[in-house]
Amino acid sequence: MAENKNSELLGLNFQELSELMETLGQPAYRARQLSHALYRERQPSLDLLTTLPLALRRQLSSAGWTLGLPKIQKRFVSTDGTVRYLVEFADAQTVETVWMPEGDGGEEGDGSEPETRTYDRATICVSSQVGCAVDCHFCMTALLGLLRNLSAGEIVGQILAVLNDQLVNLDTQRINLVFMGQGEPFLNFDNFVKAVSLLVEDVGLPESRMTVSTSGIVPRIADFGQLPVRPKLAISLNASNEETRLQLMPITKKWTLEKLMAAAREFPLRNRERLTFEYVLLGGVNDGDQNAREVVQLLRGLRAKVNLISWNPGPEIPYTTPNSARVASFQRILIDAGIPTFIRKPRGRDIFAACGQLKRTTELVSIS
Ligand code: SF4
């Protein structure tokens, strides 16, 4: 293990760090120190792991170990406080990670130190793959195709890099994570599951504040339901019948809406847990009252809530955003049928950070 060249420490769990320390002839407590420095202190380089003796740091370095924290290559700041990060990994591939603060965002300190922003809470939207293979027709990420999976360490690293950039004093118990960035987490299942376990056990973020969204990878929904530690599940529905879903999400060819809804019905919900259905409203395509009534039928008997997202525009995508009266009418039909339904406020639309807009856009393009 110690001979691995160009291996990254970030992504190793406590057990693996313990094995590494043993291989290097180190006492067992070094694994705890290393884990703490990586995941709690979020140290950016081996040189800064000063809780470890210099000789051990040199030993790790000469055996080819690097820390593996990704770099922030660019950041775009929205007028609403949202920040879209372009995060770069060791092979120069990039993904986007979005920081969405909530609360007053006031500053502390006397100005002599880097500013420390304070918020009541914040949500980080996390990517799981570089690009995406799923090809949802309303999503800009789909235009990239799939370039590669992220490792567990890279998934976790995005979050640590963003927390470092935000100089967060925020109690980690008030950070929400949504695995809804670039990629389909259930097509990178093992790395996603390992990342969740690192985030819960080593970084200390609560699983109850994590949600993963899937486009409908049916077999993995069942696997996910069996995990002892897991985020909440959101299903990206976006259509009220097979025909429309097939038109918007070609993945429906492989896993039909019928199979998807069967998997949703069999999903083992925990006490007081609800499934979330995400529904992107596309003007004149899936946003009619009849569509809303079909959604009511689909969700009948399920403990579920619905998030409505007015489509966020992007260049090269030929849809329109419905007007607010249409969205309100759709919502009313679901609420009247007893389904808790929320209209998701777009975050960072002006910087291409909103849902479906993540495409590693390195310049700002004006939205008409
Ligand atoms: S909506 Fe999600 S699953 Fe669909 S193409 Fe975009 S990133 Fe992939």
Coordinates of N, CA and C in Angstrom, one line a residue, residues 113-206:
E113 N -8.2 40.5 9.5 CA -8.1 39.1 9.1 C -9.0 38.9 7.9
P114 N -8.8 37.8 7.2 CA -9.7 37.4 6.1 C -11.1 37.4 6.7
E115 N -12.0 37.9 5.9 CA -13.4 38.0 6.4 C -14.0 36.6 6.7
T116 N -14.7 36.6 7.8 CA -15.4 35.4 8.2 C -16.9 35.6 8.1
R117 N -17.5 34.9 7.1 CA -18.9 35.1 6.9 C -19.7 34.2 7.8
T118 N -20.8 34.7 8.3 CA -21.6 33.8 9.2 C -23.0 33.7 8.6
Y119 N -23.5 32.5 8.6 CA -24.8 32.2 8.1 C -25.5 31.3 9.1
D120 N -26.9 31.3 9.0 CA -27.6 30.4 9.8 C -27.4 29.0 9.4
R121 N -27.4 28.8 8.0 CA -27.2 27.5 7.5 C -26.8 27.6 6.0
A122 N -26.4 26.5 5.4 CA -26.0 26.6 4.0 C -26.2 25.2 3.4
T123 N -26.4 25.2 2.1 CA -26.5 24.0 1.3 C -25.4 23.9 0.3
I124 N -24.8 22.7 0.2 CA -23.8 22.5 -0.9 C -24.4 21.5 -1.9
C125 N -24.4 21.9 -3.1 CA -24.8 21.0 -4.2 C -23.6 20.3 -4.8
V126 N -23.5 19.0 -4.7 CA -22.3 18.3 -4.9 C -22.4 17.5 -6.2
S127 N -21.3 17.4 -7.0 CA -21.3 16.6 -8.2 C -20.7 15.2 -7.9
S128 N -21.1 14.3 -8.7 CA -20.7 12.9 -8.5 C -19.9 12.3 -9.7
Q129 N -20.0 13.0 -10.9 CA -19.3 12.5 -12.1 C -18.8 13.8 -12.8
V130 N -17.8 13.6 -13.7 CA -17.4 14.7 -14.6 C -18.3 14.5 -15.8
G131 N -19.3 15.4 -16.0 CA -20.3 15.2 -17.0 C -21.3 14.3 -16.6
C132 N -22.1 13.8 -17.5 CA -23.2 12.8 -17.2 C -23.6 12.1 -18.4
A133 N -23.9 10.8 -18.3 CA -24.3 10.0 -19.4 C -25.8 9.9 -19.6
V134 N -26.6 10.5 -18.7 CA -28.0 10.2 -18.7 C -28.8 11.0 -19.8
D135 N -28.3 12.2 -20.2 CA -28.9 12.9 -21.3 C -30.3 13.4 -21.1
C136 N -30.6 13.9 -20.0 CA -31.9 14.5 -19.8 C -31.9 15.8 -20.7
H137 N -33.0 15.9 -21.5 CA -32.9 16.9 -22.6 C -33.0 18.4 -22.1
F138 N -33.4 18.6 -20.8 CA -33.5 19.9 -20.3 C -32.3 20.4 -19.5
C139 N -31.2 19.5 -19.5 CA -30.1 19.8 -18.6 C -28.8 20.1 -19.3
M140 N -28.1 21.1 -18.9 CA -26.9 21.5 -19.6 C -25.8 20.5 -19.4
T141 N -25.8 19.9 -18.2 CA -24.7 18.9 -17.9 C -24.7 17.8 -19.0
A142 N -25.9 17.5 -19.4 CA -26.0 16.4 -20.4 C -25.2 16.7 -21.7
L143 N -25.0 17.9 -22.0 CA -24.3 18.3 -23.2 C -22.8 17.9 -23.1
L144 N -22.3 17.7 -21.9 CA -20.9 17.3 -21.8 C -20.7 15.8 -22.1
G145 N -21.7 15.0 -22.0 CA -21.5 13.5 -22.0 C -20.8 13.1 -20.7
L146 N -20.5 11.8 -20.6 CA -19.8 11.4 -19.4 C -18.3 11.4 -19.6
L147 N -17.5 12.1 -18.8 CA -16.1 12.1 -19.0 C -15.4 11.0 -18.0
R148 N -15.8 11.1 -16.8 CA -15.4 10.0 -15.9 C -16.1 10.1 -14.5
N149 N -16.0 9.0 -13.8 CA -16.6 9.1 -12.4 C -15.7 9.8 -11.5
L150 N -16.2 10.4 -10.4 CA -15.4 10.9 -9.4 C -15.1 9.8 -8.3
S151 N -13.9 9.8 -7.8 CA -13.6 8.9 -6.7 C -14.3 9.4 -5.4
A152 N -14.4 8.5 -4.4 CA -15.0 8.9 -3.1 C -14.2 10.2 -2.6
G153 N -12.9 10.1 -2.7 CA -12.1 11.3 -2.1 C -12.4 12.6 -2.9
E154 N -12.6 12.4 -4.2 CA -12.9 13.7 -5.0 C -14.3 14.2 -4.6
I155 N -15.3 13.3 -4.4 CA -16.6 13.8 -4.0 C -16.5 14.5 -2.6
V156 N -15.8 13.9 -1.7 CA -15.6 14.5 -0.4 C -14.8 15.8 -0.5
G157 N -13.8 15.7 -1.3 CA -12.8 16.9 -1.5 C -13.5 18.2 -2.0
Q158 N -14.5 18.0 -2.9 CA -15.2 19.2 -3.3 C -15.8 20.0 -2.1
I159 N -16.4 19.2 -1.2 CA -17.1 19.8 -0.1 C -16.1 20.5 0.8
L160 N -15.0 19.8 1.1 CA -14.0 20.3 2.0 C -13.4 21.6 1.4
A161 N -13.1 21.6 0.1 CA -12.6 22.8 -0.6 C -13.5 24.0 -0.5
V162 N -14.8 23.7 -0.6 CA -15.8 24.8 -0.6 C -15.9 25.3 0.9
L163 N -15.9 24.4 1.8 CA -15.9 24.8 3.3 C -14.7 25.7 3.6
N164 N -13.5 25.3 3.1 CA -12.3 26.0 3.3 C -12.4 27.4 2.7
D165 N -13.0 27.5 1.5 CA -13.1 28.8 0.8 C -14.0 29.7 1.6
Q166 N -15.1 29.1 2.1 CA -16.0 29.9 2.8 C -15.6 30.3 4.3
L167 N -14.5 29.8 4.7 CA -14.0 30.0 6.1 C -15.1 29.8 7.1
V168 N -15.7 28.6 6.9 CA -17.0 28.4 7.6 C -16.8 28.2 9.1
N169 N -17.4 29.1 9.9 CA -17.5 28.9 11.3 C -18.7 28.2 11.7
L170 N -19.5 28.0 10.6 CA -20.9 27.4 10.8 C -20.7 26.0 11.4
D171 N -21.6 25.8 12.3 CA -21.7 24.4 12.9 C -21.9 23.4 11.8
T172 N -21.1 22.4 11.7 CA -21.2 21.5 10.5 C -22.6 20.8 10.6
Q173 N -23.2 20.8 11.8 CA -24.6 20.2 11.9 C -25.6 21.0 11.1
R174 N -25.2 22.2 10.6 CA -26.2 23.1 9.9 C -25.9 23.2 8.4
I175 N -25.0 22.2 8.0 CA -24.7 22.2 6.5 C -25.6 21.1 5.9
N176 N -26.3 21.5 4.9 CA -27.1 20.5 4.1 C -26.3 20.1 2.8
L177 N -26.3 18.9 2.5 CA -25.7 18.4 1.3 C -26.7 17.9 0.3
V178 N -26.7 18.3 -0.9 CA -27.6 17.7 -1.9 C -26.7 17.2 -3.0
F179 N -26.8 15.9 -3.3 CA -26.1 15.2 -4.4 C -26.9 15.4 -5.6
M180 N -26.9 16.6 -6.1 CA -27.7 17.0 -7.3 C -27.0 17.8 -8.3
G181 N -25.6 17.8 -8.2 CA -24.8 18.5 -9.1 C -24.6 17.7 -10.4
Q182 N -23.5 17.8 -11.0 CA -23.2 17.1 -12.3 C -23.2 15.6 -12.0
G183 N -23.8 14.9 -12.9 CA -23.7 13.4 -12.8 C -24.9 12.7 -12.2
E184 N -24.9 11.4 -12.3 CA -25.9 10.6 -11.8 C -25.3 9.8 -10.7
P185 N -25.5 10.1 -9.4 CA -24.8 9.4 -8.3 C -25.0 7.9 -8.3
F186 N -26.1 7.4 -8.8 CA -26.4 6.0 -8.8 C -25.7 5.3 -9.9
L187 N -25.1 6.0 -10.8 CA -24.2 5.4 -11.8 C -22.7 5.4 -11.4
N188 N -22.5 5.9 -10.2 CA -21.2 5.9 -9.6 C -21.4 5.5 -8.2
F189 N -22.1 4.4 -8.0 CA -22.7 4.0 -6.8 C -21.7 3.8 -5.6
D190 N -20.7 2.9 -5.9 CA -19.8 2.5 -4.8 C -19.0 3.7 -4.3
N191 N -18.6 4.6 -5.2 CA -17.8 5.8 -4.8 C -18.8 6.7 -4.0
F192 N -20.0 6.9 -4.5 CA -21.0 7.7 -3.8 C -21.2 7.2 -2.4
V193 N -21.4 5.9 -2.3 CA -21.7 5.3 -0.9 C -20.5 5.5 0.0
K194 N -19.3 5.3 -0.5 CA -18.1 5.5 0.3 C -18.0 6.9 0.7
A195 N -18.3 7.8 -0.2 CA -18.2 9.3 0.1 C -19.2 9.6 1.3
V196 N -20.4 9.1 1.2 CA -21.4 9.4 2.2 C -20.8 8.9 3.6
S197 N -20.3 7.7 3.6 CA -19.8 7.1 4.8 C -18.6 8.0 5.4
L198 N -17.7 8.5 4.5 CA -16.6 9.4 5.0 C -17.2 10.7 5.5
L199 N -18.2 11.2 4.8 CA -18.8 12.5 5.3 C -19.5 12.3 6.6
V200 N -20.1 11.2 6.9 CA -20.8 11.0 8.1 C -19.8 10.7 9.2
E201 N -19.0 9.7 9.0 CA -18.1 9.2 10.1 C -16.9 10.0 10.3
D202 N -16.3 10.5 9.2 CA -15.0 11.2 9.4 C -15.1 12.8 9.4
V203 N -16.0 13.3 8.5 CA -16.1 14.7 8.4 C -17.1 15.2 9.5
G204 N -18.1 14.3 9.8 CA -19.0 14.6 10.9 C -20.2 15.4 10.5
L205 N -20.6 15.2 9.2 CA -21.9 15.8 8.7 C -23.0 14.9 8.9
P206 N -24.2 15.4 9.4 CA -25.3 14.5 9.7 C -26.0 13.9 8.4

